[in-house]
Short mmCIF file of C-alpha atoms and ligand atoms in Angstrom, two decimals:
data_model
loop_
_atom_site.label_atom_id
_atom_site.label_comp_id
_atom_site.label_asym_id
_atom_site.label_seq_id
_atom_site.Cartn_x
_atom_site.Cartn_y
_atom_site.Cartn_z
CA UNK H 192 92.89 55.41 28.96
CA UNK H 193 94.12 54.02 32.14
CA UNK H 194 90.90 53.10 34.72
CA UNK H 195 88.54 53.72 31.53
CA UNK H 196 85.37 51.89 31.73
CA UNK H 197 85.13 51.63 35.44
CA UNK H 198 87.46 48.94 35.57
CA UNK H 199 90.27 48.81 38.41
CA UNK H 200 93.52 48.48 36.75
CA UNK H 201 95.20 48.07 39.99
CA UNK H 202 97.84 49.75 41.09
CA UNK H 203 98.09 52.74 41.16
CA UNK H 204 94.23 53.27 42.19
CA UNK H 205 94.36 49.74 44.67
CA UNK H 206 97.49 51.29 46.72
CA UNK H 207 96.81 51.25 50.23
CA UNK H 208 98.07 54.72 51.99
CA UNK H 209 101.17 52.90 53.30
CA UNK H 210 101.61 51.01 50.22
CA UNK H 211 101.17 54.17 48.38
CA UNK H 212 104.08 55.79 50.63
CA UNK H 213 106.61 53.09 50.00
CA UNK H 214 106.33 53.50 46.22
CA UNK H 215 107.33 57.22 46.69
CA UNK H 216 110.85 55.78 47.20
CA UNK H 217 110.88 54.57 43.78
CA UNK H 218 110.17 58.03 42.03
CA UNK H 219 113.02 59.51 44.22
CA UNK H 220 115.13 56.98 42.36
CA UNK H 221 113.53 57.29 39.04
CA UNK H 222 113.76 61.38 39.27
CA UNK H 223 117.40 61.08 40.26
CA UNK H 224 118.41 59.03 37.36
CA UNK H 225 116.60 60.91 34.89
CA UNK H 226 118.19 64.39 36.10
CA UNK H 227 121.30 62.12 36.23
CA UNK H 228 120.88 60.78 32.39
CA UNK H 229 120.25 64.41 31.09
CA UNK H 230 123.46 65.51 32.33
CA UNK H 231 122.25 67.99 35.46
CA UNK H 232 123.82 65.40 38.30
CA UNK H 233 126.89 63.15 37.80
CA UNK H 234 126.48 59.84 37.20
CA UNK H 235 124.92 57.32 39.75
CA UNK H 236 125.88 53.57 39.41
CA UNK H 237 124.64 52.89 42.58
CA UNK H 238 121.13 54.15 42.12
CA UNK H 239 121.15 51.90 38.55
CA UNK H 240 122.22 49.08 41.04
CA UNK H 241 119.17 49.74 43.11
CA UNK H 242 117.05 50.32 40.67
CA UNK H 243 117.71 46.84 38.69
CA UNK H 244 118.41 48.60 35.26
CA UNK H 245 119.02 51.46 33.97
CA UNK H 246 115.85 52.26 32.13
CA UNK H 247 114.25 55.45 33.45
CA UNK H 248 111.81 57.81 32.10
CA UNK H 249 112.74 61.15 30.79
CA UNK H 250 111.31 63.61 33.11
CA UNK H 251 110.23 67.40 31.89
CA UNK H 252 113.18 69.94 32.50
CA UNK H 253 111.23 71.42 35.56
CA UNK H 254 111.19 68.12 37.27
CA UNK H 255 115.21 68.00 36.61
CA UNK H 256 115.76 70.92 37.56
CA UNK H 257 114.22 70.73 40.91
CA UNK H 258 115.63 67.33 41.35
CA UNK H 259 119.23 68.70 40.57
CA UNK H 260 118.56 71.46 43.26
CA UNK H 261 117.13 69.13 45.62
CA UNK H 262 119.98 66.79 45.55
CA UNK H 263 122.88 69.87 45.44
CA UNK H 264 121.17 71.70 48.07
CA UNK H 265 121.19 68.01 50.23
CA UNK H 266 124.80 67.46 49.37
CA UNK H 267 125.75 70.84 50.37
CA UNK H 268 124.59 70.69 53.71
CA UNK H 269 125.24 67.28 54.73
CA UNK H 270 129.03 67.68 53.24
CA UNK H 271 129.22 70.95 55.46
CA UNK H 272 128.18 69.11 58.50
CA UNK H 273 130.42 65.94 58.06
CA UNK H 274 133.74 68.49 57.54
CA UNK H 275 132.11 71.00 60.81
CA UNK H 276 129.56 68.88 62.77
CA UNK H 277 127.35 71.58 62.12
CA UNK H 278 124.92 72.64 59.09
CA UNK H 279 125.48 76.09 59.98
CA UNK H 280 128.10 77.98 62.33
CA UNK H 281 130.47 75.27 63.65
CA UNK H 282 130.01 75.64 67.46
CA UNK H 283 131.88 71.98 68.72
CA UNK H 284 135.29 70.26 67.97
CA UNK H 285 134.68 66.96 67.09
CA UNK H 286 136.63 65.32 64.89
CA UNK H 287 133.86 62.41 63.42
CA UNK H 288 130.15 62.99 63.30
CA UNK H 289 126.94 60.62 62.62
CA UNK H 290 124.27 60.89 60.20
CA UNK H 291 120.69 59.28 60.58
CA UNK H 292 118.50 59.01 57.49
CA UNK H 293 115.14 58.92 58.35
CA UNK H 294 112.81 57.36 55.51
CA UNK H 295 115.98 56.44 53.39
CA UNK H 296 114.78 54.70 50.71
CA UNK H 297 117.15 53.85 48.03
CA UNK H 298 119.09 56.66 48.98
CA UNK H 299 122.70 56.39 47.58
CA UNK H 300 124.47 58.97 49.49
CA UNK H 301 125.99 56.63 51.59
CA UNK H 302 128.40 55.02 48.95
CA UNK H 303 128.49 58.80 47.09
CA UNK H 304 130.23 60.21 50.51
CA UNK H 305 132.38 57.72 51.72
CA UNK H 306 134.02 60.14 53.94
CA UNK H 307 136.38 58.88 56.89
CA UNK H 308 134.93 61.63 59.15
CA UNK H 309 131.84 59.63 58.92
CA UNK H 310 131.67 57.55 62.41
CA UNK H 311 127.70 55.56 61.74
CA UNK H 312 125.85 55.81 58.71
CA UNK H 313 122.42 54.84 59.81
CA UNK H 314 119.27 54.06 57.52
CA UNK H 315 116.17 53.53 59.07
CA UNK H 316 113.13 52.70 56.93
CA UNK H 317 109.78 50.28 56.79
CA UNK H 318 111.30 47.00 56.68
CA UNK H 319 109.57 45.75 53.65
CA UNK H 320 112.27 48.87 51.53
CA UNK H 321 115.41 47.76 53.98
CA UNK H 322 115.10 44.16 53.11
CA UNK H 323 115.02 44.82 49.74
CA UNK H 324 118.04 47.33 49.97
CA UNK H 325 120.09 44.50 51.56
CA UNK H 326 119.47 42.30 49.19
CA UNK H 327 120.44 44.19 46.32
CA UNK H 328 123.69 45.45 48.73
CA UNK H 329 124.34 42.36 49.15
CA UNK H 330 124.20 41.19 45.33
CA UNK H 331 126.07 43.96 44.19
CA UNK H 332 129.98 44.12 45.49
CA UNK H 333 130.40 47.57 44.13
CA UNK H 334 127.57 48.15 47.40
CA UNK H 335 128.56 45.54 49.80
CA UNK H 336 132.41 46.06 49.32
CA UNK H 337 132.37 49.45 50.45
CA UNK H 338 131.32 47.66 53.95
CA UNK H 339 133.35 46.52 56.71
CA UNK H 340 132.34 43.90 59.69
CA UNK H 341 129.17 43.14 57.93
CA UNK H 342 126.51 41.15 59.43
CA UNK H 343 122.90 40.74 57.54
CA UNK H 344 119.75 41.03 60.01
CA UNK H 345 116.23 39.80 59.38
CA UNK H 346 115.84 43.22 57.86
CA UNK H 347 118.78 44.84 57.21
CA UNK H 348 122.43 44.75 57.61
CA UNK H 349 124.74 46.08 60.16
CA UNK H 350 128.11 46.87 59.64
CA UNK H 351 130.93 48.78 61.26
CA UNK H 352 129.83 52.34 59.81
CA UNK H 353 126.59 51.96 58.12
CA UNK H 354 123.55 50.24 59.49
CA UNK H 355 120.05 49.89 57.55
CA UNK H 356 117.63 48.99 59.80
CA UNK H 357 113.68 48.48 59.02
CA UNK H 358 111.12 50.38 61.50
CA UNK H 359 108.05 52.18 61.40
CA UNK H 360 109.34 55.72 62.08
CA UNK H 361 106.01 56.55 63.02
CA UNK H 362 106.88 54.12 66.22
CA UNK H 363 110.15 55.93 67.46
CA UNK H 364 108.91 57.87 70.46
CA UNK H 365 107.47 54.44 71.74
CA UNK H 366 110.77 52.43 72.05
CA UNK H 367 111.72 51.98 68.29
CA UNK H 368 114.07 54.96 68.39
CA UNK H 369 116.21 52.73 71.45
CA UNK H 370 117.07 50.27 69.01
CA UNK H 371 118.67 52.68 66.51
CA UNK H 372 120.61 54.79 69.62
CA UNK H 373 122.24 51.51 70.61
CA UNK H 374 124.53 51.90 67.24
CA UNK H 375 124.91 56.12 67.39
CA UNK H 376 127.88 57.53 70.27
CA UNK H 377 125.85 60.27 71.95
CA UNK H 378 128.99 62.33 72.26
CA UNK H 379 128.81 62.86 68.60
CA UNK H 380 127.74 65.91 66.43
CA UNK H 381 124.54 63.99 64.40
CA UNK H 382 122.61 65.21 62.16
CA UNK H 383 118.98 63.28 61.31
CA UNK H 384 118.33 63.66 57.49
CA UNK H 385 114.49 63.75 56.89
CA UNK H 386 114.56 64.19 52.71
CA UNK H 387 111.27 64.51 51.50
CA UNK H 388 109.65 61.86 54.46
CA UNK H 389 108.30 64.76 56.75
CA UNK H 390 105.26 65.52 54.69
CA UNK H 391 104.08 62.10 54.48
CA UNK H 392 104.12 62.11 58.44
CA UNK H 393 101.58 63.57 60.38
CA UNK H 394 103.17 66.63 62.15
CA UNK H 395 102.41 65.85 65.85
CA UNK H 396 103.83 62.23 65.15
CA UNK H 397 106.59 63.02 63.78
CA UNK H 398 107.67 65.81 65.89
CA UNK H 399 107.31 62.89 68.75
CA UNK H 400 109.70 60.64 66.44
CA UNK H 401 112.35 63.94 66.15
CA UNK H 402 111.53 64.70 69.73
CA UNK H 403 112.61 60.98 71.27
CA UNK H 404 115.60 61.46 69.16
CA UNK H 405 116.69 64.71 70.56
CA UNK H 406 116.35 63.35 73.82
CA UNK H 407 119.57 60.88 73.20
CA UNK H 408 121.62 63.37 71.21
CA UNK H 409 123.04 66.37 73.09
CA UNK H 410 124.71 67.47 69.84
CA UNK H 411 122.02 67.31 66.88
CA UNK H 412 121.22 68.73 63.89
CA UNK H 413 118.13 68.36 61.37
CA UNK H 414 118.21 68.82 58.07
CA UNK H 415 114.75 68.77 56.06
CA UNK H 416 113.89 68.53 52.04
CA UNK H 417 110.39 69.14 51.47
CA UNK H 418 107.03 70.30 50.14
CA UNK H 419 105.84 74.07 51.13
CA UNK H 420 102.42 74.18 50.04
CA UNK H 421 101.55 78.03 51.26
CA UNK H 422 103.99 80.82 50.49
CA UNK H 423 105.30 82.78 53.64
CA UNK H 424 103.75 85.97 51.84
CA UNK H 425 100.08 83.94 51.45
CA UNK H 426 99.53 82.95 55.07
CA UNK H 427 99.41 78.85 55.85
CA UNK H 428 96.49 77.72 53.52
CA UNK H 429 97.78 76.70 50.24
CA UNK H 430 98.11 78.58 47.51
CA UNK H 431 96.40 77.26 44.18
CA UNK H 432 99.68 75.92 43.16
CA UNK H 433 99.79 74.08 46.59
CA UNK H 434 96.07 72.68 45.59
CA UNK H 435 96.80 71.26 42.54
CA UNK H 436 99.80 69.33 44.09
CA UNK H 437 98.08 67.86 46.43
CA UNK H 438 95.21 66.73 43.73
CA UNK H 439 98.03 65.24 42.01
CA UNK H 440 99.10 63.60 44.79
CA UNK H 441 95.89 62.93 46.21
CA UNK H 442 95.10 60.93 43.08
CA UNK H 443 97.77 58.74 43.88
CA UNK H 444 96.49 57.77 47.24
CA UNK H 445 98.96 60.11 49.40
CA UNK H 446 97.25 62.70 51.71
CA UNK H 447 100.44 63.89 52.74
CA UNK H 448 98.96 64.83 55.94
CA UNK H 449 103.07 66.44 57.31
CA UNK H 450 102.31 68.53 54.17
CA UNK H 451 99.12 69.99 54.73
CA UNK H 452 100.17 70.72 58.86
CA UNK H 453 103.57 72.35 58.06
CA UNK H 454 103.23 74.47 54.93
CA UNK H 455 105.70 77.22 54.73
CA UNK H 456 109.52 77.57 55.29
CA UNK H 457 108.63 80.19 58.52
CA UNK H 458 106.20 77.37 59.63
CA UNK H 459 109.78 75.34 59.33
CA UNK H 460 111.46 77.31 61.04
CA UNK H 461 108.77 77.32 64.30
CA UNK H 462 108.19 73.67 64.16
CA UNK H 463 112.11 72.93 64.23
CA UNK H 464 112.73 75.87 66.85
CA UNK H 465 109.79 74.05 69.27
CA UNK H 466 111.72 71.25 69.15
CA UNK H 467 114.51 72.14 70.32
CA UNK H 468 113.91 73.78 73.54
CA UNK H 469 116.44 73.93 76.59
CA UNK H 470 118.72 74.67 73.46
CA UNK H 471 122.29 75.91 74.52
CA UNK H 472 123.07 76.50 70.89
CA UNK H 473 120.14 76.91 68.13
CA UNK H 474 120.54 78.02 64.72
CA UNK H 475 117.84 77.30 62.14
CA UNK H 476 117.15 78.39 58.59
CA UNK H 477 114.66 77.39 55.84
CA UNK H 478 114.73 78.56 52.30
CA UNK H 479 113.02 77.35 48.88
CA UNK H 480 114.49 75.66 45.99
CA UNK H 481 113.64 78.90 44.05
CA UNK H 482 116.29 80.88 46.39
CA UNK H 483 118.70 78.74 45.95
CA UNK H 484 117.73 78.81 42.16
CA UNK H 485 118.40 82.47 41.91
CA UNK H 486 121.59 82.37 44.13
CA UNK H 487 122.99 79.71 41.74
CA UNK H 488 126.41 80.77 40.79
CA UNK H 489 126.63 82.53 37.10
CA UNK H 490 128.26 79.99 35.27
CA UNK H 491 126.37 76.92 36.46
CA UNK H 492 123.40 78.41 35.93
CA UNK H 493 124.24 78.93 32.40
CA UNK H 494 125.32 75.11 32.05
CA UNK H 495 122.36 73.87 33.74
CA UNK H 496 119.68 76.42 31.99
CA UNK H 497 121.42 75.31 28.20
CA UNK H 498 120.83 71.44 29.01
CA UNK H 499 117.34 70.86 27.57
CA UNK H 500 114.91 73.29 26.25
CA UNK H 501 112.84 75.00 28.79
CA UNK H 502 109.80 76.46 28.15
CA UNK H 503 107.88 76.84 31.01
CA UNK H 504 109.75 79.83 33.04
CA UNK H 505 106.95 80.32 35.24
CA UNK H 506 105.95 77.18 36.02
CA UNK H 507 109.32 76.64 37.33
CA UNK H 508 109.54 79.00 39.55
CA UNK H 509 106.42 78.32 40.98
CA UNK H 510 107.16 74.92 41.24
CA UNK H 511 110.73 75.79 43.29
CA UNK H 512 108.68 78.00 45.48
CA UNK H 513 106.72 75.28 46.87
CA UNK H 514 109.62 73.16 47.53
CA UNK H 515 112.26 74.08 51.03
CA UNK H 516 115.82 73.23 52.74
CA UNK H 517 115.15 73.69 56.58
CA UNK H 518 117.45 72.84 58.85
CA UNK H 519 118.63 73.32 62.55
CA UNK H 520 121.72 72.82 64.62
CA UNK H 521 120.61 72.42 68.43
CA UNK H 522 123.12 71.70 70.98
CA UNK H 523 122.59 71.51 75.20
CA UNK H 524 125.22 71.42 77.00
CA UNK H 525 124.21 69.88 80.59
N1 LIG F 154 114.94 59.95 51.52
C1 LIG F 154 114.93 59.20 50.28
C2 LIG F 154 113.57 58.55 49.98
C3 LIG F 154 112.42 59.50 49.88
S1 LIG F 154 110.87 58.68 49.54
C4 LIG F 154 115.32 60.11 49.15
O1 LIG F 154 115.31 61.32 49.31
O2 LIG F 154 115.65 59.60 48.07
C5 LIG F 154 110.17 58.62 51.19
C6 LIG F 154 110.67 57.45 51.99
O3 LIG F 154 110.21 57.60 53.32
C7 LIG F 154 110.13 56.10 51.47
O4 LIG F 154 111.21 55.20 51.34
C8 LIG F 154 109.16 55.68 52.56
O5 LIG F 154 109.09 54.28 52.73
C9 LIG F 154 109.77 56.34 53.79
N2 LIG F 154 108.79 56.54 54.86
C10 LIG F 154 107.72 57.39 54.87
N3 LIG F 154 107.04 57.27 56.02
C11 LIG F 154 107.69 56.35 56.77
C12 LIG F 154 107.47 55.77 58.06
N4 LIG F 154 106.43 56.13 58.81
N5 LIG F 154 108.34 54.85 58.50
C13 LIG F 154 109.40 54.45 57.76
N6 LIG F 154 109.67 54.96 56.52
C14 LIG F 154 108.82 55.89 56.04
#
C-alpha cells in the first residue's frame, strides 16, 4: 500500500504546495487523452507530443465525461469569441482578437484553433512548465512549424502570433503583467482564459492579477473553467460533495485556497461583475457542467452516454454540479 509502514515514498506526499500545483498540469493532459482514447473528444497528437507518449490511464466514465464537457464547453466559447470578439452578445467590430491563457499548461488549443482571426496567442505560466513546453515545441515540427518569426527566450518562445512566456501569475499586479501587454494591441477584443487555474489562486490575489490586466485592455473578456464547491441553492459553505473533493485534493497537497473563497457559479458571477467596474458594456454568465449536461443536444447525448458503461448516474451529476463555465465580456469605452 503506497506510504504503508510510515515510510515516505516521495512524491506525491513530499510535493511542496507549488510543486504540487505544477503537477496539476499533467492530469489536465492525462484526463484529456484518456477522454480522447475512449472516443468522447477527437484525437489530440499534440497533447501525445507533450505528453512524451501516448500511454495514459483509463479514467472512470464520470471523469470523461466531465472532461469532454469541460473541453466542449471551453471550445465553444473561445471559438465564439475569436469569430465575434465577444463570449456573449457581440457589441464591437473588430476584425482579429487576442487570447491570453493564464496557467496554460500543456494546453493544446493553440495548434487545435489555428484560426487567422487570431492576432497573439499568449501563454503565460511558471517558467519551470514554459521551458519545458518549448522544448518539446521545439523538438516536435508538427508544434514548432505551425510558428512563424520564432525566437526561443530563456523561458519560452516568442513568435509572430503565439508567445509562451514563464511568470508567476501570482506577480502580475506588481509589474509582471507589463511584460506580457508589451506583445497584446490594446485596441483588440481579448479574452483572458483562466481554465481550471482560478481555484488554485487565492481570490484577493488573483482578482489583483485579472484586475492589472483589465487596466490595459479596454475591450476584455474572461472566460473561467472551474471547481464550485457550494451549490447556489446550499449557500457558500460546501456541500458534502464539495468536502470530500477537497479531502481528495487536500491529500495531494493542494488547498485550493481560489476554491474554498469563490464557491458557487452566483459567487462567479459577483466576483467577475466587481471586477469590472466603470463597465460601458458588461455581460456575465456562469453555469455548471451539469447544465450544459442536460442541454446537450439529443443525439450527442446518445453517442456520448453509449461510449462506456456508466453506472454511477448520480455520482455524475453531482460531480457536474460542482464543476462551472463563468465568463464576462466588459468593455469601457473612454
Ligand atoms: N489551463 C490548462 C492547465 C490547467 S492545470 C488546462 O486547462 O489544461 C493548472 C495550471 O495553472 C498549471 O500548469 C499550473 O502551473 C498553472 N498555475 C497555477 N497557479 C499558477 C501561478 N500562480 N502562476 C503561474 N501558473 C500557475
Amino acid at each position: 500500500m503506497p506510504g504503508g509502514g510510515g515510510l515516505s515514498l516521495g512524491r506525491p506526499y513530499r510535493r511542496t504546495q507549488p510543486e504540487a500545483v505544477r503537477a496539476t498540469d499533467g492530469d489536465a493532459l492525462l484526463s484529456r487523452l484518456s477522454a480522447c482514447r475512449a472516443g468522447y473528444l477527437s484525437p489530440d497528437p499534440y497533447a501525445v507530443m507533450l505528453l512524451g507518449h501516448a500511454e495514459a490511464p483509463r479514467r472512470p466514465p464520470i471523469i470523461n465525461i466531465g472532461t469532454y464537457l469541460r473541453a466542449r464547453e471551453v471550445d465553444v466559447l473561445v471559438q465564439h469569441f475569436i469569430d465575434t470578439g465577444a463570449c456573449g452578445r457581440p457589441y464591437t467590430h473588430a476584425s482579429r482578437v487576442q487570447i491570453v491563457s493564464l496557467g496554460a499548461g500543456s494546453d493544446t488549443r493553440f495548434w487545435r484553433l489555428r484560426d487567422a482571426r487570431l492576432a497573439k496567442y499568449l501563454e503565460l505560466d511558471f517558467s519551470s512548465t514554459t521551458s519545458r513546453k518549448a522544448a518539446v515545441i521545439q523538438a516536435h515540427p508538427e508544434l514548432g512549424n505551425a510558428l512563424e518569426d520564432t525566437h526561443a527566450t530563456a523561458d519560452g518562445i516568442v513568435s509572430s502570433t503565439y508567445v509562451l512566456l514563464g511568470m508567476d501569475l501570482g506577480t502580475l499586479h506588481q509589474g509582471a503583467w507589463e511584460r506580457a501587454a508589451a506583445y497584446l494591441d490594446p485596441a483588440l477584443p481579448t479574452l483572458l482564459l483562466c481554465e481550471c487555474v482560478l481555484a488554485y489562486m487565492d481570490v484577493d490575489v488573483a482578482n489583483a492579477a485579472l484586475r492589472a490586466c483589465l487596466a490595459t485592455l479596454p475591450h476584455a473578456s474572461i472566460l473561467s473553467y472551474d471547481m464550485c464547491i457550494s451549490s447556489d441553492s446550499h449557500g457558500p459553505a460546501p456541500t458534502r460533495f464539495g468536502q470530500v473533493m477537497l479531502q481528495n485534493l487536500a491529500a495531494r497537497k493542494l488547498t485550493l485556497p481560489g476554491a474554498r473563497g469563490c464557491t458557487s457559479k452566483a459567487a462567479y458571477v459577483e466576483r467577475f461583475q466587481h471586477l469590472a467596474e466603470h463597465a460601458s458594456h458588461l455581460e456575465c454568465q456562469a453555469y455548471t457542467l451539469r447544465e450544459s449536461w442536460h442541454q446537450l443536444e439529443g443525439q450527442e447525448r446518445r453517442r456520448v452516454s453509449m461510449l462506456e458503461h456508466l453506472d454511477e448516474v448520480e455520482e455524475l451529476e453531482m460531480l457536474l454540479e460542482h464543476y462551472c463555465i463563468a465568463w464576462m465580456d466588459r468593455a469601457i469605452v473612454q
